[in-house]
């Protein structure tokens, strides 16, 4: 219990530091932020108005707490770029798209990597294992914008299997939604499959050498049964850690894919805001994503204690 | 007193590895060597124009790769030579990524060793900082910084080093904890070594060496990160060629007609990333083996 | 048993090292404390070898480190040549304890893997810049390496991982001797070596001890080995001293502390008969040092234990000439 309280406290400190870092982004801007945002051919009144809106005339600490107060009320400010929409709602709709992509990609990655890891672990250093390990190692070295482009060339331009760009929400029909999400999801999943497979394979190989597996084998249980019912669960801890870490990272990975496929998610929002110097949107996005990361990791910690009541995990 | 034991100094033979794998390793090493050499000597290689479209008005545009011609890897929309752009792109990518890793290793390594050796409050503070940096996904962090910073090579290296720092802190800290418990540290204290000597002479050489494979992996990760930013159009901008913005040029429907615009830089990027990854992986495996035998 | 007491200490002026009431505790999880060493006293005369024997976990290695103040004990007095180490400044402590040198069980872990043999052996001299001229230093290093049974020309530029365990241990000994110590602390230095190498190493230690006039603290779980090299033996149990005796008393006297009996019974003897099976209690585990038994710490495994043993802690008393035992039931 005391450990849990410590964890929560640390998470709060982390969030505080993230918010501080996010807030101070504006002060990293070279020169006058107002000029940086509006360009240098506006009227002095426009600059003054923006400076006032940014609160640049107040002291820094005061500005930070005003900003933080708004954030706590769910108000992330308004977009710097016309039509000056509400950042919270902008992020809200984009976030839904990204989360769907991330979760689907995670599922696809697991569906591929769990059997792949099991097949590899069956005969370590066997032909299948070596082939799988070489393939995953190769995939690991392909940046997602390259694999995305290759998939487009192959599946869209040659085989016409999937749409090139565009997004259809779940509300307009699940089938169409999945049809449009498929290629982006595969592209993102390709990023995670190597890591998942390698981590799980390593743990499976170790578990399969343990005595209880040997005794199960001695009793004549078929190898696939042992793999699925005996070895998988005790081997899944590292995978869960990696999973928790990657779900948050995945929201980052969607950046590339959303740009590539023109999907209206967080990534695209962030990228377009970045090129417009739309700092309030960036700040909001960073905060939301960091909060996700922190919450997911707290969840993963909690999951350990559910799966393994001993929680004897020394070191991480 | 024991002549036989002295005579039988173990030869440092290693079990022979399979030749195929060795070959792959050598190929990767050779690729990186050639690339780095070309990047360093680029100005004296007599390459075609890479940046200034005004000088290539008479050159063919969208020429596909053809090894015998003046443009072995083809030209782009402005008639700029792809080979030359690849090599100048390598200059930027390598310089930025390698310096980012060096900065990251220096800063992260120092913080990690200090945290691991001093423990206690210092360790907790550094740990919280690490978690904070990790809380924002690398690419998002980079985009956020790109929003406010001028896209110069130096800023890029500094921003990228922030990506490498948390991992470096974690690994060097863990290694420091492990090494600090080894008896050789206690023996050094018994011999009269002070704190600074323990940190710099006993711990640092061991910890830093164990980080070399990670450094290689980070170089490849940061090359990808830098390319990603350029690809998204928020990194180093054209006409300055980088592999990322070269691939980005191929978007917007040009890829279908002129696939070499994408495939040439993508292949180079893949080969380079793969080589760094492989080198790091092989090195880690060998070290692990030796750690076991120690 | 497992008593305290200082009756076995000799006159202060006659000893090189005098340790009184050494206590070492480590913090454990949940705010508890590991009582690793609880009130151990002993002394070592110049040129004398004192053997420390006991099961693993009895605190004998902790005693060795506490004597070196690596880390310093929680309480107790360590006097080296009439200098009390606990009162020294950090710098003076570093200077003073160079007269004591440590050798550990794991020969590989004791050597920095990134250093060559020549640098390892010269490390201490380098720290104190007392090498004199390079040439003389190198000569002395080679001499010491040859002395400990290594071929200095061959090992000079080698790294530890290119040497065998025995060779590494010899490097450690040479490195310790470089500092011209008056006391050598050997912590289980034979445990990780092959039996054939063990006896070579014992001979080396005996020769070195004679040549350099060294006193030694020789720590081992193996009573047979300790008996072979020591002048006096300290039997430790769970952070306390059970018995202190001169080495010839070990076989001469028939009455011992029950724990010493147990150790004696577990030393295999080649008598033509089969090795005797271990006596009762030997199979039991050591109680936890987190929560040691009251009174005599050995009572949970002792065949003689009575209520009194739980109430009252026995003190070391001279029960026979040259033999101090901490037990209520031995007179």
PDB file of C-alpha atoms in Angstrom, chain A residues 5-146:
ATOM      1  CA  UNK A   5       1.144   5.591  -2.660  1.00  0.00           C
ATOM      2  CA  UNK A   6       4.762   6.234  -3.582  1.00  0.00           C
ATOM      3  CA  UNK A   7       4.025   5.224  -7.164  1.00  0.00           C
ATOM      4  CA  UNK A   8       1.054   7.559  -7.384  1.00  0.00           C
ATOM      5  CA  UNK A   9       3.124  10.388  -5.931  1.00  0.00           C
ATOM      6  CA  UNK A  10       5.831   9.776  -8.500  1.00  0.00           C
ATOM      7  CA  UNK A  11       3.304   9.793 -11.321  1.00  0.00           C
ATOM      8  CA  UNK A  12       1.948  13.108 -10.108  1.00  0.00           C
ATOM      9  CA  UNK A  13       5.444  14.557 -10.008  1.00  0.00           C
ATOM     10  CA  UNK A  14       6.079  13.271 -13.531  1.00  0.00           C
ATOM     11  CA  UNK A  15       2.867  14.871 -14.771  1.00  0.00           C
ATOM     12  CA  UNK A  16       3.785  18.104 -13.049  1.00  0.00           C
ATOM     13  CA  UNK A  17       7.188  18.119 -14.734  1.00  0.00           C
ATOM     14  CA  UNK A  18       5.634  17.310 -18.107  1.00  0.00           C
ATOM     15  CA  UNK A  19       3.194  20.189 -17.728  1.00  0.00           C
ATOM     16  CA  UNK A  20       6.057  22.483 -16.765  1.00  0.00           C
ATOM     17  CA  UNK A  21       8.058  21.380 -19.799  1.00  0.00           C
ATOM     18  CA  UNK A  22       5.069  21.733 -22.070  1.00  0.00           C
ATOM     19  CA  UNK A  23       4.272  25.167 -20.768  1.00  0.00           C
ATOM     20  CA  UNK A  24       7.821  26.391 -21.170  1.00  0.00           C
ATOM     21  CA  UNK A  25       7.812  25.408 -24.846  1.00  0.00           C
ATOM     22  CA  UNK A  26       6.586  28.910 -25.616  1.00  0.00           C
ATOM     23  CA  UNK A  27       9.602  30.452 -23.946  1.00  0.00           C
ATOM     24  CA  UNK A  28      11.896  28.303 -26.095  1.00  0.00           C
ATOM     25  CA  UNK A  29      10.580  30.119 -29.145  1.00  0.00           C
ATOM     26  CA  UNK A  30      13.227  32.398 -30.586  1.00  0.00           C
ATOM     27  CA  UNK A  31      12.308  36.058 -30.468  1.00  0.00           C
ATOM     28  CA  UNK A  32       8.764  37.240 -29.964  1.00  0.00           C
ATOM     29  CA  UNK A  33       6.313  34.336 -29.983  1.00  0.00           C
ATOM     30  CA  UNK A  34       3.668  36.589 -31.456  1.00  0.00           C
ATOM     31  CA  UNK A  35       5.899  37.375 -34.431  1.00  0.00           C
ATOM     32  CA  UNK A  36       6.873  33.727 -34.713  1.00  0.00           C
ATOM     33  CA  UNK A  37       3.234  32.714 -34.868  1.00  0.00           C
ATOM     34  CA  UNK A  38       1.752  35.460 -37.030  1.00  0.00           C
ATOM     35  CA  UNK A  39       4.707  36.087 -39.306  1.00  0.00           C
ATOM     36  CA  UNK A  40       6.281  39.531 -39.555  1.00  0.00           C
ATOM     37  CA  UNK A  41       3.890  41.468 -41.723  1.00  0.00           C
ATOM     38  CA  UNK A  42       0.986  42.079 -39.361  1.00  0.00           C
ATOM     39  CA  UNK A  43      -0.199  45.212 -37.649  1.00  0.00           C
ATOM     40  CA  UNK A  44       1.241  46.071 -34.218  1.00  0.00           C
ATOM     41  CA  UNK A  45      -2.272  45.725 -32.780  1.00  0.00           C
ATOM     42  CA  UNK A  46      -2.463  42.109 -33.947  1.00  0.00           C
ATOM     43  CA  UNK A  47       0.816  41.304 -32.186  1.00  0.00           C
ATOM     44  CA  UNK A  48      -0.308  43.066 -29.021  1.00  0.00           C
ATOM     45  CA  UNK A  49      -3.611  41.244 -29.051  1.00  0.00           C
ATOM     46  CA  UNK A  50      -1.935  37.866 -29.475  1.00  0.00           C
ATOM     47  CA  UNK A  51       0.624  38.646 -26.778  1.00  0.00           C
ATOM     48  CA  UNK A  52      -2.208  39.509 -24.469  1.00  0.00           C
ATOM     49  CA  UNK A  53      -4.048  36.332 -25.413  1.00  0.00           C
ATOM     50  CA  UNK A  54      -0.914  34.294 -24.757  1.00  0.00           C
ATOM     51  CA  UNK A  55      -0.668  36.084 -21.428  1.00  0.00           C
ATOM     52  CA  UNK A  56       2.853  37.168 -22.245  1.00  0.00           C
ATOM     53  CA  UNK A  57       2.391  40.368 -20.289  1.00  0.00           C
ATOM     54  CA  UNK A  58       1.984  38.553 -17.001  1.00  0.00           C
ATOM     55  CA  UNK A  59       4.858  37.078 -14.972  1.00  0.00           C
ATOM     56  CA  UNK A  60       5.891  33.561 -15.956  1.00  0.00           C
ATOM     57  CA  UNK A  61       4.925  31.743 -12.770  1.00  0.00           C
ATOM     58  CA  UNK A  62       1.513  33.367 -12.699  1.00  0.00           C
ATOM     59  CA  UNK A  63       0.973  32.498 -16.341  1.00  0.00           C
ATOM     60  CA  UNK A  64       1.869  28.871 -15.616  1.00  0.00           C
ATOM     61  CA  UNK A  65      -0.665  28.501 -12.835  1.00  0.00           C
ATOM     62  CA  UNK A  66      -3.393  30.273 -14.790  1.00  0.00           C
ATOM     63  CA  UNK A  67      -2.725  27.902 -17.663  1.00  0.00           C
ATOM     64  CA  UNK A  68      -2.640  24.862 -15.349  1.00  0.00           C
ATOM     65  CA  UNK A  69      -5.916  25.967 -13.764  1.00  0.00           C
ATOM     66  CA  UNK A  70      -7.565  26.045 -17.179  1.00  0.00           C
ATOM     67  CA  UNK A  71      -6.094  22.662 -18.022  1.00  0.00           C
ATOM     68  CA  UNK A  72      -7.635  21.148 -14.908  1.00  0.00           C
ATOM     69  CA  UNK A  73     -11.013  22.434 -16.018  1.00  0.00           C
ATOM     70  CA  UNK A  74     -10.512  20.687 -19.342  1.00  0.00           C
ATOM     71  CA  UNK A  75      -9.770  23.912 -21.143  1.00  0.00           C
ATOM     72  CA  UNK A  76      -6.653  23.615 -23.270  1.00  0.00           C
ATOM     73  CA  UNK A  77      -7.123  27.035 -24.866  1.00  0.00           C
ATOM     74  CA  UNK A  78      -7.942  27.922 -28.443  1.00  0.00           C
ATOM     75  CA  UNK A  79      -6.083  27.218 -31.623  1.00  0.00           C
ATOM     76  CA  UNK A  80      -3.664  29.920 -32.764  1.00  0.00           C
ATOM     77  CA  UNK A  81      -4.676  29.446 -36.342  1.00  0.00           C
ATOM     78  CA  UNK A  82      -8.005  30.457 -37.811  1.00  0.00           C
ATOM     79  CA  UNK A  83     -10.756  29.356 -37.372  1.00  0.00           C
ATOM     80  CA  UNK A  84      -9.413  29.339 -33.784  1.00  0.00           C
ATOM     81  CA  UNK A  85     -11.206  26.256 -32.673  1.00  0.00           C
ATOM     82  CA  UNK A  86     -11.332  24.946 -29.138  1.00  0.00           C
ATOM     83  CA  UNK A  87      -8.202  22.817 -28.608  1.00  0.00           C
ATOM     84  CA  UNK A  88      -9.969  20.388 -26.285  1.00  0.00           C
ATOM     85  CA  UNK A  89     -12.563  19.441 -28.873  1.00  0.00           C
ATOM     86  CA  UNK A  90      -9.964  19.362 -31.662  1.00  0.00           C
ATOM     87  CA  UNK A  91      -7.893  16.907 -29.648  1.00  0.00           C
ATOM     88  CA  UNK A  92     -10.978  14.983 -28.562  1.00  0.00           C
ATOM     89  CA  UNK A  93     -12.078  14.023 -32.081  1.00  0.00           C
ATOM     90  CA  UNK A  94      -8.505  13.377 -33.264  1.00  0.00           C
ATOM     91  CA  UNK A  95      -7.752  11.307 -30.208  1.00  0.00           C
ATOM     92  CA  UNK A  96     -10.561   8.871 -30.964  1.00  0.00           C
ATOM     93  CA  UNK A  97      -9.063   8.094 -34.376  1.00  0.00           C
ATOM     94  CA  UNK A  98      -5.559   7.589 -33.005  1.00  0.00           C
ATOM     95  CA  UNK A  99      -6.704   5.397 -30.141  1.00  0.00           C
ATOM     96  CA  UNK A 100      -8.641   3.198 -32.540  1.00  0.00           C
ATOM     97  CA  UNK A 101      -5.577   2.856 -34.756  1.00  0.00           C
ATOM     98  CA  UNK A 102      -3.296   2.158 -31.810  1.00  0.00           C
ATOM     99  CA  UNK A 103      -5.553  -0.445 -30.211  1.00  0.00           C
ATOM    100  CA  UNK A 104      -6.257  -2.216 -33.501  1.00  0.00           C
ATOM    101  CA  UNK A 105      -2.545  -2.216 -34.321  1.00  0.00           C
ATOM    102  CA  UNK A 106      -1.789  -3.666 -30.904  1.00  0.00           C
ATOM    103  CA  UNK A 107      -4.309  -6.453 -31.445  1.00  0.00           C
ATOM    104  CA  UNK A 108      -2.965  -7.249 -34.891  1.00  0.00           C
ATOM    105  CA  UNK A 109       0.582  -7.218 -33.567  1.00  0.00           C
ATOM    106  CA  UNK A 110      -0.330  -9.625 -30.767  1.00  0.00           C
ATOM    107  CA  UNK A 111      -2.259 -11.937 -33.084  1.00  0.00           C
ATOM    108  CA  UNK A 112       0.807 -12.204 -35.277  1.00  0.00           C
ATOM    109  CA  UNK A 113       3.569 -12.236 -32.700  1.00  0.00           C
ATOM    110  CA  UNK A 114       2.174 -14.669 -30.123  1.00  0.00           C
ATOM    111  CA  UNK A 115       1.964 -17.637 -32.515  1.00  0.00           C
ATOM    112  CA  UNK A 116       5.201 -16.547 -34.148  1.00  0.00           C
ATOM    113  CA  UNK A 117       6.976 -16.501 -30.788  1.00  0.00           C
ATOM    114  CA  UNK A 118       5.543 -19.900 -29.884  1.00  0.00           C
ATOM    115  CA  UNK A 119       6.675 -21.435 -33.153  1.00  0.00           C
ATOM    116  CA  UNK A 120      10.120 -19.911 -32.681  1.00  0.00           C
ATOM    117  CA  UNK A 121      10.428 -21.055 -29.087  1.00  0.00           C
ATOM    118  CA  UNK A 122       9.395 -24.585 -29.991  1.00  0.00           C
ATOM    119  CA  UNK A 123      12.862 -25.298 -31.389  1.00  0.00           C
ATOM    120  CA  UNK A 124      15.279 -22.525 -30.426  1.00  0.00           C
ATOM    121  CA  UNK A 125      17.828 -22.010 -33.189  1.00  0.00           C
ATOM    122  CA  UNK A 126      15.850 -24.303 -35.445  1.00  0.00           C
ATOM    123  CA  UNK A 127      15.089 -23.387 -39.016  1.00  0.00           C
ATOM    124  CA  UNK A 128      11.784 -21.664 -38.217  1.00  0.00           C
ATOM    125  CA  UNK A 129      13.279 -19.767 -35.316  1.00  0.00           C
ATOM    126  CA  UNK A 130      16.171 -18.517 -37.398  1.00  0.00           C
ATOM    127  CA  UNK A 131      13.877 -17.513 -40.225  1.00  0.00           C
ATOM    128  CA  UNK A 132      11.525 -15.689 -37.866  1.00  0.00           C
ATOM    129  CA  UNK A 133      14.369 -13.959 -36.079  1.00  0.00           C
ATOM    130  CA  UNK A 134      15.970 -12.836 -39.340  1.00  0.00           C
ATOM    131  CA  UNK A 135      12.634 -11.521 -40.622  1.00  0.00           C
ATOM    132  CA  UNK A 136      11.775  -9.637 -37.462  1.00  0.00           C
ATOM    133  CA  UNK A 137      15.280  -8.205 -37.335  1.00  0.00           C
ATOM    134  CA  UNK A 138      14.898  -7.000 -40.889  1.00  0.00           C
ATOM    135  CA  UNK A 139      11.488  -5.467 -40.234  1.00  0.00           C
ATOM    136  CA  UNK A 140      12.895  -3.690 -37.205  1.00  0.00           C
ATOM    137  CA  UNK A 141      15.188  -1.715 -39.478  1.00  0.00           C
ATOM    138  CA  UNK A 142      12.384  -0.448 -41.729  1.00  0.00           C
ATOM    139  CA  UNK A 143      11.074   2.956 -40.695  1.00  0.00           C
ATOM    140  CA  UNK A 144       7.290   3.084 -40.728  1.00  0.00           C
ATOM    141  CA  UNK A 145       7.102   5.679 -43.493  1.00  0.00           C
ATOM    142  CA  UNK A 146       9.120   3.340 -45.697  1.00  0.00           C
TER     143      UNK A 146
END
